[in-house]
Amino acid sequence: AQSVTQPDIHITVSEGASLELRCNYSYGATPYLFWYVQSPGQGLQLLLKYFSGDTLVQGIKGFEAEFKRSQSSFNLRKPSVHWSDAAEYFCAVGEWGGADGLTFGKGTHLIIQP
Amino acid sequence: DARVTQTPRDKVTEMGQEVTMRCQPILGHNTVFWYRQTMMQGLELLAYFRNRAPLDDSGMPKDRFSAEMPDATLATLKIQPSEPRDSAVYFCASAQQGNAEAFFGQGTRLTVV
């Protein structure tokens, strides 16, 4: 069965500092990987996705993620965070491109310090 | 601006009452997902439909939950009878077949007292 682990429940970063959110997955075949962001009281918005090809994928809002098969990881990065990036971030894995639904990690709560 | 619409946004109900949550998927999307979000379990897939046909509802408690798509513009999730442990945020998401990006609604926050 597929699973996703986000080892950090909370992360605090100073505004302007770089960010890396960790995600590890367990999946038998080639995974389809996603990062979503959820602001308080809102639904989930897709930041980026990886299906195949270049292992470094660019997303919206200046985010990027790198797929590392050897480490079963898909970490999310941003070179300089803004206060508006404070939110909950979810990593997810799906088969068939997620067409049959996604398995989500428990999320990482990002706090931005002024 | 195409979006998934869920109603109601908030619902407080007493234990034992019937609850119906509604979702209007994005026009042209033929796949609809229902997810439940709780602090303890995180986001769980309850059920999903493709072309209005239920494909998988294994994540849903069968005895009290039911999901339907009466037409292409409406998906419903019903709980009868509701219990306090059903308190959660229920999300609907829709996608176009062949495109893995699922668009989420803003959710229905259900509180069962």
mmCIF file of C-alpha atoms in Angstrom, chain A residues 12 15 40 59 71 77 80 86 88 104 112:
data_model
loop_
_atom_site.group_PDB
_atom_site.id
_atom_site.type_symbol
_atom_site.label_atom_id
_atom_site.label_comp_id
_atom_site.label_asym_id
_atom_site.label_seq_id
_atom_site.Cartn_x
_atom_site.Cartn_y
_atom_site.Cartn_z
ATOM 1 C CA THR A 12 9.236 27.865 11.889
ATOM 2 C CA GLU A 15 10.748 35.754 6.626
ATOM 3 C CA PRO A 40 -6.815 28.382 7.176
ATOM 4 C CA GLY A 59 5.497 25.172 -9.195
ATOM 5 C CA GLN A 71 15.813 8.307 -1.147
ATOM 6 C CA ARG A 77 11.804 24.101 -1.356
ATOM 7 C CA SER A 80 13.003 32.994 0.271
ATOM 8 C CA ALA A 86 2.307 30.553 6.325
ATOM 9 C CA GLU A 88 -0.371 23.848 5.992
ATOM 10 C CA PHE A 104 -1.841 12.370 1.677
ATOM 11 C CA ILE A 112 6.766 32.490 9.405
#
